[in-house]
Short mmCIF file of C-alpha atoms and ligand atoms in Angstrom, two decimals:
data_model
loop_
_atom_site.label_atom_id
_atom_site.label_comp_id
_atom_site.label_asym_id
_atom_site.label_seq_id
_atom_site.Cartn_x
_atom_site.Cartn_y
_atom_site.Cartn_z
CA MET A 19 86.12 -22.20 -76.27
CA VAL A 20 82.77 -20.88 -77.50
CA ALA A 21 81.15 -17.83 -79.06
CA GLU A 22 82.75 -14.34 -78.68
CA GLY A 23 86.09 -15.94 -77.57
CA LYS A 24 84.75 -16.97 -74.14
CA CYS A 25 85.36 -20.28 -72.53
CA LEU A 26 82.64 -22.51 -71.26
CA ALA A 27 82.58 -24.26 -67.88
CA ARG A 28 79.86 -26.16 -66.07
CA HIS A 29 78.67 -25.97 -62.51
CA ASP A 30 75.63 -27.91 -61.12
CA ASN A 31 74.44 -28.50 -64.72
CA MET A 32 74.62 -24.82 -65.32
CA VAL A 33 76.64 -23.37 -68.17
CA VAL A 34 79.14 -20.70 -67.23
CA PHE A 35 80.78 -18.34 -69.75
CA VAL A 36 84.18 -16.98 -68.79
CA GLY A 37 86.31 -14.28 -70.58
CA GLY A 38 90.01 -13.91 -70.33
CA VAL A 39 90.84 -17.61 -69.78
CA ALA A 40 92.02 -20.46 -71.94
CA PRO A 41 90.57 -23.92 -72.47
CA GLY A 42 92.27 -26.11 -69.80
CA ASP A 43 92.82 -23.41 -67.19
CA VAL A 44 91.79 -24.52 -63.70
CA VAL A 45 90.36 -21.49 -61.90
CA ASP A 46 88.08 -20.11 -59.24
CA LEU A 47 85.30 -18.00 -60.63
CA ARG A 48 83.26 -15.12 -59.40
CA VAL A 49 79.86 -14.94 -60.98
CA THR A 50 79.14 -11.60 -62.54
CA ARG A 51 75.73 -12.30 -64.05
CA LYS A 52 73.15 -15.00 -63.36
CA LYS A 53 70.36 -15.94 -65.67
CA LYS A 54 67.93 -18.94 -65.71
CA SER A 55 69.96 -21.02 -68.06
CA PHE A 56 73.47 -19.69 -67.85
CA MET A 57 75.88 -17.59 -65.77
CA GLU A 58 78.76 -15.22 -66.71
CA ALA A 59 81.84 -15.22 -64.52
CA GLU A 60 85.40 -13.91 -64.20
CA ALA A 61 88.49 -15.79 -63.06
CA ILE A 62 89.73 -14.57 -59.70
CA ASN A 63 92.33 -17.26 -58.91
CA PHE A 64 94.27 -19.62 -61.10
CA HIS A 65 95.10 -23.17 -59.80
CA ALA A 66 96.66 -24.36 -63.10
CA TYR A 67 97.40 -22.74 -66.45
CA SER A 68 96.39 -24.42 -69.67
CA ASP A 69 99.07 -25.83 -72.01
CA VAL A 70 97.70 -23.71 -74.88
CA ARG A 71 98.66 -20.50 -73.12
CA VAL A 72 101.54 -18.38 -74.42
CA GLN A 73 103.07 -15.23 -73.05
CA PRO A 74 101.17 -12.22 -74.51
CA PHE A 75 103.51 -9.93 -76.31
CA CYS A 76 101.80 -6.59 -75.63
CA GLU A 77 102.24 -4.52 -72.42
CA HIS A 78 98.60 -3.48 -72.76
CA PHE A 79 97.24 -7.00 -72.94
CA GLY A 80 94.46 -7.64 -70.32
CA THR A 81 93.62 -3.86 -70.06
CA CYS A 82 93.15 -2.91 -73.68
CA GLY A 83 90.20 -4.50 -75.38
CA GLY A 84 91.99 -4.94 -78.73
CA CYS A 85 93.76 -8.31 -78.94
CA LYS A 86 91.91 -10.53 -76.54
CA TRP A 87 93.44 -13.83 -77.69
CA GLN A 88 97.10 -12.98 -77.27
CA HIS A 89 97.35 -15.48 -74.36
CA ILE A 90 96.64 -18.28 -76.80
CA GLY A 91 99.23 -19.33 -79.48
CA TYR A 92 98.31 -18.55 -83.08
CA ASP A 93 97.93 -22.18 -84.13
CA THR A 94 95.53 -22.76 -81.32
CA GLN A 95 93.65 -19.62 -82.24
CA LEU A 96 93.28 -21.05 -85.75
CA PHE A 97 92.09 -24.43 -84.37
CA TYR A 98 89.35 -22.72 -82.38
CA LYS A 99 88.33 -20.48 -85.25
CA GLN A 100 87.94 -23.51 -87.46
CA LYS A 101 85.89 -25.20 -84.71
CA GLN A 102 83.70 -22.17 -84.31
CA VAL A 103 82.79 -22.29 -87.98
CA GLN A 104 82.26 -26.08 -87.89
CA ASP A 105 80.10 -25.91 -84.73
CA ASN A 106 77.93 -23.05 -86.11
CA LEU A 107 77.40 -24.69 -89.56
CA GLU A 108 76.62 -28.14 -88.01
CA ARG A 109 74.42 -27.01 -85.16
CA ILE A 110 72.55 -24.02 -86.62
CA GLY A 111 72.70 -24.87 -90.34
CA LYS A 112 71.56 -28.46 -90.24
CA VAL A 113 72.58 -28.96 -93.85
CA ALA A 114 74.73 -31.62 -95.39
CA LEU A 115 78.29 -30.38 -95.35
CA PRO A 116 81.37 -31.40 -97.33
CA PRO A 117 84.66 -31.86 -95.51
CA PHE A 118 85.96 -28.39 -94.58
CA ASP A 119 89.25 -26.90 -96.00
CA PRO A 120 91.57 -26.11 -93.25
CA ILE A 121 91.37 -22.46 -92.14
CA LEU A 122 93.74 -20.06 -93.97
CA GLY A 123 95.90 -18.35 -91.38
CA SER A 124 97.11 -14.73 -91.88
CA ALA A 125 100.74 -14.58 -92.94
CA LYS A 126 101.17 -11.63 -90.54
CA ASP A 127 99.79 -12.18 -87.06
CA ARG A 128 100.98 -8.73 -85.98
CA PHE A 129 101.06 -5.34 -87.73
CA TYR A 130 98.28 -6.61 -90.13
CA ARG A 131 95.90 -3.65 -89.88
CA ASN A 132 95.94 -0.65 -92.34
CA LYS A 133 93.69 1.58 -90.22
CA LEU A 134 93.51 2.58 -86.60
CA GLU A 135 91.51 5.17 -84.82
CA PHE A 136 92.72 6.65 -81.51
CA THR A 137 90.80 8.83 -79.14
CA PHE A 138 92.07 11.79 -77.04
CA SER A 139 90.91 12.06 -73.41
CA ASN A 140 91.85 14.44 -70.63
CA TYR A 141 91.14 11.67 -68.15
CA GLY A 142 92.94 8.58 -69.23
CA TRP A 143 92.48 5.23 -67.56
CA LEU A 144 94.92 4.33 -64.78
CA THR A 145 95.80 0.64 -64.27
CA ASN A 146 95.58 -0.88 -60.79
CA GLU A 147 99.34 -0.85 -60.45
CA GLN A 148 99.43 2.88 -61.34
CA ILE A 149 96.77 3.60 -58.78
CA LYS A 150 98.51 1.54 -56.12
CA SER A 151 101.84 3.27 -56.75
CA GLY A 152 100.42 6.45 -55.20
CA GLU A 153 102.35 8.56 -57.76
CA GLU A 154 100.88 11.35 -59.86
CA HIS A 155 100.23 10.18 -63.40
CA GLU A 156 99.78 12.11 -66.61
CA ARG A 157 96.11 11.81 -67.41
CA ARG A 158 96.12 13.30 -70.91
CA ALA A 159 95.75 10.13 -73.02
CA LEU A 160 95.62 9.19 -76.67
CA GLY A 161 94.58 5.57 -77.31
CA PHE A 162 91.74 3.14 -77.35
CA HIS A 163 88.46 2.95 -75.47
CA MET A 164 88.43 0.57 -72.53
CA PRO A 165 86.16 -2.43 -73.31
CA GLY A 166 82.50 -1.34 -72.93
CA ARG A 167 83.33 2.17 -71.75
CA PHE A 168 82.63 5.10 -74.00
CA ASP A 169 84.32 7.69 -71.72
CA LYS A 170 87.46 5.85 -70.58
CA ILE A 171 90.57 5.93 -72.81
CA LEU A 172 93.70 3.87 -72.27
CA ASP A 173 96.88 5.75 -73.32
CA ILE A 174 98.69 3.46 -75.69
CA GLN A 175 102.51 3.32 -75.62
CA ASN A 176 102.96 0.68 -78.27
CA CYS A 177 100.40 -1.10 -80.43
CA TYR A 178 101.18 -4.20 -82.48
CA LEU A 179 98.33 -3.85 -84.90
CA GLN A 180 99.53 -1.34 -87.53
CA PRO A 181 102.95 -1.08 -88.98
CA GLU A 182 105.15 1.99 -88.50
CA PRO A 183 104.96 4.89 -88.64
CA SER A 184 101.68 4.38 -86.87
CA ASN A 185 103.06 4.21 -83.30
CA SER A 186 105.60 7.03 -84.00
CA ILE A 187 102.81 9.36 -85.39
CA ARG A 188 100.48 8.63 -82.42
CA LEU A 189 103.14 9.34 -79.83
CA ALA A 190 104.42 12.39 -81.67
CA VAL A 191 100.96 13.90 -81.80
CA ARG A 192 100.27 13.12 -78.23
CA ASP A 193 103.64 14.61 -77.05
CA TYR A 194 103.19 17.76 -79.23
CA ALA A 195 99.67 18.23 -77.84
CA ARG A 196 100.81 17.85 -74.23
CA ALA A 197 103.86 20.08 -74.74
CA ASN A 198 101.74 22.81 -76.32
CA ASN A 199 98.83 22.51 -73.88
CA LEU A 200 96.29 21.66 -76.45
CA VAL A 201 93.20 20.56 -74.53
CA PHE A 202 92.42 16.86 -74.75
CA PHE A 203 88.69 16.12 -75.02
CA ASP A 204 86.41 15.56 -72.01
CA LYS A 205 83.79 13.13 -73.22
CA LEU A 206 81.57 13.51 -70.10
CA ARG A 207 81.48 17.38 -70.11
CA MET A 208 81.86 17.71 -73.90
CA THR A 209 84.68 20.25 -73.50
CA GLY A 210 88.25 20.38 -74.88
CA TRP A 211 89.62 20.52 -78.38
CA LEU A 212 91.41 17.42 -79.58
CA ARG A 213 88.98 14.56 -80.32
CA ASN A 214 90.59 11.77 -82.36
CA LEU A 215 93.38 10.64 -84.69
CA ILE A 216 93.02 8.28 -87.57
CA ILE A 217 96.00 6.73 -89.31
CA ARG A 218 95.67 4.76 -92.51
CA THR A 219 98.66 3.01 -94.00
CA ALA A 220 98.44 1.34 -97.51
CA ASN A 221 100.30 -1.38 -99.23
CA THR A 222 101.41 1.23 -101.84
CA GLY A 223 103.37 3.01 -99.08
CA GLU A 224 100.94 5.94 -99.11
CA LEU A 225 99.87 7.23 -95.76
CA MET A 226 96.83 9.18 -94.57
CA VAL A 227 96.41 10.98 -91.28
CA ILE A 228 93.27 12.71 -90.06
CA VAL A 229 92.94 14.82 -86.93
CA GLN A 230 89.46 15.56 -85.48
CA VAL A 231 89.01 18.69 -83.34
CA TYR A 232 85.88 20.01 -81.58
CA TYR A 233 85.93 23.61 -82.90
CA ASP A 234 87.67 25.73 -85.48
CA ASP A 235 90.87 27.29 -84.12
CA GLN A 236 93.06 27.94 -87.21
CA GLU A 237 96.21 28.85 -85.29
CA ALA A 238 96.19 25.59 -83.27
CA ILE A 239 95.11 23.57 -86.40
CA THR A 240 98.06 25.07 -88.39
CA GLY A 241 100.41 24.24 -85.50
CA ILE A 242 99.54 20.55 -85.23
CA MET A 243 99.16 20.07 -89.04
CA ASP A 244 102.62 21.69 -89.69
CA HIS A 245 104.16 19.63 -86.98
CA LEU A 246 102.85 16.40 -88.54
CA ALA A 247 103.90 17.46 -92.04
CA THR A 248 107.45 18.35 -91.14
CA THR A 249 108.07 15.45 -88.66
CA PHE A 250 106.52 12.87 -91.05
CA PRO A 251 107.23 13.92 -94.64
CA GLU A 252 106.08 10.46 -95.73
CA ILE A 253 102.40 11.48 -95.03
CA THR A 254 100.92 11.70 -98.45
CA SER A 255 97.41 12.78 -97.36
CA LEU A 256 96.98 14.98 -94.37
CA HIS A 257 93.53 16.10 -93.16
CA TYR A 258 91.60 17.69 -90.33
CA ILE A 259 87.88 17.73 -89.37
CA VAL A 260 86.10 20.15 -87.25
CA ASN A 261 83.48 18.10 -85.50
CA GLY A 262 81.18 19.81 -82.97
CA LYS A 263 78.78 16.90 -82.76
CA GLY A 264 78.14 14.63 -79.78
CA ASN A 265 80.03 11.73 -81.39
CA GLU A 266 83.10 11.17 -83.53
CA THR A 267 81.47 9.88 -86.73
CA PHE A 268 82.20 12.26 -89.63
CA HIS A 269 80.44 10.72 -92.67
CA ASP A 270 78.27 13.91 -92.70
CA LEU A 271 81.10 16.48 -92.14
CA PRO A 272 83.60 18.10 -94.53
CA VAL A 273 87.08 16.64 -94.28
CA ILE A 274 89.70 19.36 -95.02
CA CYS A 275 92.79 18.21 -96.92
CA TYR A 276 95.69 20.16 -95.45
CA LYS A 277 98.50 18.63 -97.52
CA GLY A 278 98.94 16.08 -100.27
CA LEU A 279 96.15 14.29 -102.12
CA PRO A 280 92.63 13.69 -100.63
CA TYR A 281 93.09 9.90 -100.84
CA ILE A 282 95.55 7.07 -100.71
CA HIS A 283 95.64 3.86 -102.83
CA GLU A 284 95.68 0.17 -102.09
CA GLU A 285 96.69 -2.21 -104.77
CA MET A 286 95.86 -5.85 -105.70
CA GLU A 287 97.08 -7.55 -108.88
CA GLY A 288 97.78 -4.19 -110.39
CA ILE A 289 94.29 -2.91 -109.72
CA ARG A 290 94.34 0.26 -107.67
CA PHE A 291 91.74 1.15 -105.09
CA ARG A 292 91.31 4.77 -104.14
CA VAL A 293 90.72 5.09 -100.37
CA GLY A 294 89.41 8.37 -99.10
CA PRO A 295 88.97 9.55 -95.47
CA LYS A 296 85.36 8.26 -95.59
CA SER A 297 85.99 5.13 -97.62
CA PHE A 298 85.72 1.55 -96.37
CA TYR A 299 88.62 -0.85 -97.19
CA GLN A 300 89.29 -4.23 -95.67
CA THR A 301 91.53 -3.57 -92.72
CA ASN A 302 93.84 -6.54 -93.23
CA ALA A 303 94.69 -5.84 -96.88
CA ASP A 304 97.12 -8.76 -97.48
CA GLN A 305 94.60 -11.28 -96.15
CA ALA A 306 91.79 -9.61 -98.03
CA TYR A 307 93.74 -10.41 -101.15
CA GLU A 308 93.82 -14.06 -100.10
CA LEU A 309 90.11 -13.94 -99.34
CA TYR A 310 89.24 -12.45 -102.69
CA LYS A 311 91.34 -14.95 -104.57
CA LEU A 312 89.56 -17.79 -102.87
CA THR A 313 86.23 -16.04 -103.53
CA ARG A 314 87.04 -15.74 -107.21
CA GLU A 315 88.21 -19.42 -107.38
CA PHE A 316 84.89 -20.49 -105.78
CA ALA A 317 83.05 -18.45 -108.31
CA GLY A 318 84.63 -20.56 -111.07
CA LEU A 319 84.82 -17.73 -113.59
CA THR A 320 85.61 -18.49 -117.26
CA GLY A 321 85.10 -15.04 -118.77
CA ASN A 322 81.41 -15.46 -119.75
CA GLU A 323 79.59 -15.06 -116.54
CA LEU A 324 77.20 -12.41 -115.38
CA VAL A 325 78.11 -11.93 -111.68
CA TYR A 326 76.14 -10.07 -108.97
CA ASP A 327 78.21 -8.83 -106.10
CA LEU A 328 75.87 -8.20 -103.21
CA TYR A 329 76.88 -5.93 -100.30
CA THR A 330 79.78 -4.78 -102.52
CA GLY A 331 81.08 -1.98 -100.18
CA ALA A 332 83.50 0.04 -102.31
CA GLY A 333 83.22 -2.48 -105.04
CA THR A 334 86.45 -4.17 -104.21
CA ILE A 335 85.36 -7.75 -104.97
CA ALA A 336 83.37 -6.58 -108.02
CA ASN A 337 86.40 -4.81 -109.57
CA PHE A 338 88.73 -7.64 -108.53
CA VAL A 339 86.73 -10.24 -110.44
CA ALA A 340 85.55 -8.00 -113.36
CA ARG A 341 88.44 -8.96 -115.69
CA GLN A 342 87.60 -12.67 -115.30
CA CYS A 343 83.85 -12.47 -116.23
CA ARG A 344 81.49 -10.76 -118.63
CA GLU A 345 79.82 -8.29 -116.43
CA VAL A 346 79.42 -7.45 -112.68
CA ILE A 347 76.54 -5.85 -110.95
CA GLY A 348 77.44 -4.51 -107.46
CA ILE A 349 74.90 -3.43 -104.89
CA GLU A 350 75.54 -1.68 -101.62
CA TYR A 351 73.69 0.44 -99.05
CA VAL A 352 76.08 3.37 -98.62
CA PRO A 353 75.97 5.90 -101.48
CA SER A 354 79.57 7.17 -100.97
CA ALA A 355 80.85 3.55 -101.11
CA ILE A 356 79.12 3.14 -104.46
CA GLU A 357 80.74 6.40 -105.66
CA ASP A 358 84.14 4.89 -104.66
CA ALA A 359 83.21 1.63 -106.41
CA LYS A 360 82.59 3.58 -109.63
CA ILE A 361 85.76 5.54 -109.29
CA ASN A 362 87.70 2.29 -108.71
CA SER A 363 86.34 0.94 -112.01
CA GLN A 364 87.20 4.21 -113.89
CA ILE A 365 90.76 4.56 -112.65
CA ASN A 366 91.44 0.93 -113.63
CA ASP A 367 89.74 1.14 -117.00
CA ILE A 368 87.16 -1.51 -115.92
CA THR A 369 84.09 -0.95 -118.07
CA ASN A 370 81.98 -4.03 -117.30
CA THR A 371 80.75 -3.03 -113.88
CA THR A 372 77.48 -1.35 -112.83
CA PHE A 373 76.83 -0.26 -109.25
CA TYR A 374 73.55 0.56 -107.38
CA ALA A 375 73.12 2.17 -104.02
CA GLY A 376 70.26 1.14 -101.78
CA ASP A 377 68.83 -1.44 -99.48
CA MET A 378 69.46 -4.86 -100.88
CA LYS A 379 65.91 -6.03 -100.42
CA ASP A 380 64.65 -3.21 -102.59
CA ILE A 381 67.47 -3.00 -105.15
CA LEU A 382 67.65 -6.75 -105.88
CA SER A 383 64.24 -6.67 -107.59
CA ASP A 384 62.53 -8.45 -110.53
CA GLU A 385 63.05 -5.22 -112.48
CA LEU A 386 66.78 -5.21 -111.92
CA ILE A 387 67.05 -8.86 -112.87
CA GLU A 388 65.02 -8.25 -116.04
CA ARG A 389 67.31 -5.28 -116.94
CA HIS A 390 70.64 -7.12 -116.40
CA GLY A 391 69.69 -10.73 -116.70
CA ARG A 392 69.71 -13.73 -114.38
CA PRO A 393 73.16 -13.97 -112.79
CA ASP A 394 75.31 -17.02 -113.36
CA VAL A 395 77.14 -16.44 -110.10
CA VAL A 396 76.14 -14.47 -107.06
CA ILE A 397 78.89 -13.41 -104.58
CA THR A 398 77.38 -12.20 -101.32
CA ASP A 399 79.24 -10.70 -98.37
CA PRO A 400 76.59 -9.38 -95.97
CA PRO A 401 77.13 -7.59 -92.60
CA ARG A 402 77.22 -9.60 -89.34
CA ALA A 403 73.40 -9.80 -89.24
CA GLY A 404 73.51 -11.87 -92.47
CA MET A 405 70.99 -11.51 -95.27
CA ASP A 406 67.49 -10.30 -94.98
CA GLU A 407 64.86 -13.12 -95.51
CA LYS A 408 63.55 -11.22 -98.54
CA VAL A 409 66.97 -11.25 -100.08
CA VAL A 410 67.33 -15.00 -99.45
CA ALA A 411 63.94 -15.54 -101.04
CA LYS A 412 64.95 -13.57 -104.04
CA LEU A 413 68.16 -15.56 -104.36
CA LEU A 414 66.12 -18.81 -104.38
CA GLN A 415 63.80 -17.34 -107.02
CA VAL A 416 66.72 -16.10 -109.18
CA HIS A 417 68.53 -19.52 -108.79
CA ALA A 418 71.97 -18.65 -110.00
CA ASN A 419 74.24 -21.71 -110.74
CA ARG A 420 76.59 -20.83 -107.99
CA ILE A 421 76.46 -18.61 -104.80
CA VAL A 422 79.73 -17.70 -103.05
CA TYR A 423 78.76 -16.66 -99.57
CA VAL A 424 81.45 -14.77 -97.66
CA SER A 425 80.62 -14.10 -94.09
CA CYS A 426 82.13 -12.50 -90.93
CA ASN A 427 79.55 -14.29 -88.76
CA PRO A 428 79.27 -18.13 -89.13
CA ALA A 429 76.11 -18.14 -87.00
CA THR A 430 74.00 -15.98 -89.37
CA GLN A 431 75.64 -17.58 -92.35
CA ALA A 432 74.55 -21.04 -91.03
CA ARG A 433 70.97 -19.69 -90.64
CA ASP A 434 71.03 -18.46 -94.24
CA LEU A 435 72.49 -21.69 -95.59
CA GLU A 436 69.62 -23.64 -94.11
CA LEU A 437 67.14 -21.36 -95.91
CA LEU A 438 69.09 -21.73 -99.12
CA SER A 439 69.31 -25.51 -98.80
CA GLU A 440 65.85 -25.71 -100.47
CA LYS A 441 67.71 -25.31 -103.75
CA TYR A 442 71.33 -25.44 -103.04
CA ASP A 443 74.02 -27.84 -101.86
CA VAL A 444 76.99 -26.63 -99.82
CA THR A 445 79.93 -27.92 -101.82
CA ARG A 446 82.96 -26.11 -100.29
CA VAL A 447 83.69 -24.50 -97.00
CA GLN A 448 86.83 -22.44 -96.33
CA PRO A 449 87.38 -20.47 -93.19
CA VAL A 450 89.89 -17.54 -93.42
CA ASP A 451 91.45 -15.66 -90.57
CA MET A 452 91.41 -11.94 -91.15
CA PHE A 453 92.04 -10.87 -87.53
CA PRO A 454 94.77 -12.64 -85.63
CA GLN A 455 94.73 -12.27 -81.81
CA THR A 456 90.90 -11.86 -81.85
CA HIS A 457 88.10 -14.48 -81.94
CA HIS A 458 86.71 -13.09 -85.21
CA VAL A 459 86.62 -15.51 -88.17
CA GLU A 460 85.66 -15.13 -91.85
CA ASN A 461 84.16 -18.00 -93.81
CA ILE A 462 83.63 -18.65 -97.53
CA VAL A 463 80.97 -21.16 -98.59
CA LEU A 464 80.26 -22.26 -102.13
CA LEU A 465 76.66 -23.19 -102.84
CA THR A 466 75.85 -25.10 -106.02
CA ALA A 467 72.35 -25.26 -107.49
CA LYS A 468 70.76 -28.70 -106.97
C1 SAM B 503 81.02 -7.12 -94.90
S1 SAM B 503 80.77 -5.66 -95.74
C2 SAM B 503 81.19 -6.06 -97.40
C3 SAM B 503 82.48 -5.55 -97.76
C4 SAM B 503 82.93 -5.78 -99.20
N1 SAM B 503 82.44 -6.88 -99.82
C5 SAM B 503 84.42 -5.73 -99.25
O1 SAM B 503 85.05 -6.81 -99.27
O2 SAM B 503 85.01 -4.68 -99.04
C6 SAM B 503 79.07 -5.61 -95.78
C7 SAM B 503 78.51 -4.38 -96.60
O3 SAM B 503 77.14 -4.48 -96.59
C8 SAM B 503 76.56 -3.12 -96.62
N2 SAM B 503 75.18 -3.31 -96.18
C9 SAM B 503 74.71 -3.53 -94.94
N3 SAM B 503 73.32 -3.69 -94.91
C10 SAM B 503 72.93 -3.48 -96.19
C11 SAM B 503 71.70 -3.56 -96.87
N4 SAM B 503 70.52 -3.75 -96.11
N5 SAM B 503 71.64 -3.37 -98.19
C12 SAM B 503 72.75 -3.17 -98.85
N6 SAM B 503 73.98 -3.13 -98.36
C13 SAM B 503 74.09 -3.30 -97.02
C14 SAM B 503 77.46 -2.37 -95.69
O4 SAM B 503 77.36 -1.00 -95.88
C15 SAM B 503 78.81 -3.02 -95.98
O5 SAM B 503 79.45 -2.25 -96.94
#
């Protein structure tokens, strides 16, 4: 098992990457891509199945791109995630490493997400069996994009990612739309009305639903909104968006609150986080709490520290650690996330945080460090690309006692660790699984100043 959840085979000294199989499967392969140093292939015939295989629990497994590792038992998934971190840190990082802590699995390996986004299509994907049956099939679909296809949507009957009432809401919206002849979107022709549906559940029990439509039709909007409000009185935050753009992003569009409050709340240790339609919040909230507890433990806070929380998003880590340290400075690219971060401090009476919006390499400047002081601890949680070289150079210059590096990509983390090794030792490594049934893995590393 190697990067991106693919398996590796060898043929005539050539490396072959294969998706959809498990380590130990004996298969015939058809080559789908050939390069100088490697090939990609798909399995077309199985001679023997691996012992690590289990029966996938979802009817959509193999078609839907969502949970690609369902054919591998959860303990085996964790084994390979740990190995992925270990391999990356050893091979790319080339730094001295302490023994790793065993990966922290997610208590929930199903129904762990608090947000799902479904797309409407008037031309849903048909499986091979459906095509072979020769029967007429309903093509108006509400579900997920087929892997790698922007225009093909798989109608989802049942999804194991988000707790109820997520499935019930999606099915109710789809059935209402079909029964009332509301026109599902046609992505190729850019025609139709219903575009997408977003459902956000929260650990406080609050529930947000957002429907995106292509153009303003108040009668149809009232119909679908009222249907949702009466069928699901538990919705606490109901919205719609009129989006006439070429894509479904809505960060630049007004979101109309039809019923309830314009936000929901997540909660951790009594701290409430306000989550609006445009806010980012970790999608596996229970496991995010575990991740943050470990991050705080690695930070070794005693109450006196100045902490910089880099790539703070909506300030979740910053607010989470604020009561255990003297002051936190949070920095993040997206201005609306910084607005959320400030609100989250305010509503929790947290007064020792300051947030800045902008590109890390510009904001983390000598001037900022002069204004707030040299941090005792830096927490950094960059995007998949890792940290910009300039940011790494600044961290070396600043030389905080400890850096807690949280990463969703062990390859770029390993690269950055090597750069930081000039002045830091890696003293703890703790992989964490935030996304069961996928190959994704999160990793926390503690760096201690030499
Ligand atoms: C992995 S997320 C961090 C999430 C946050 N720590 C949390 O737990 O909710 C990475 C964040 O980095 C931000 N980001 C990406 N590139 C950036 C840059 N060049 N400067 C500042 N922030 C950036 C993204 O907007 C995103 O919020």
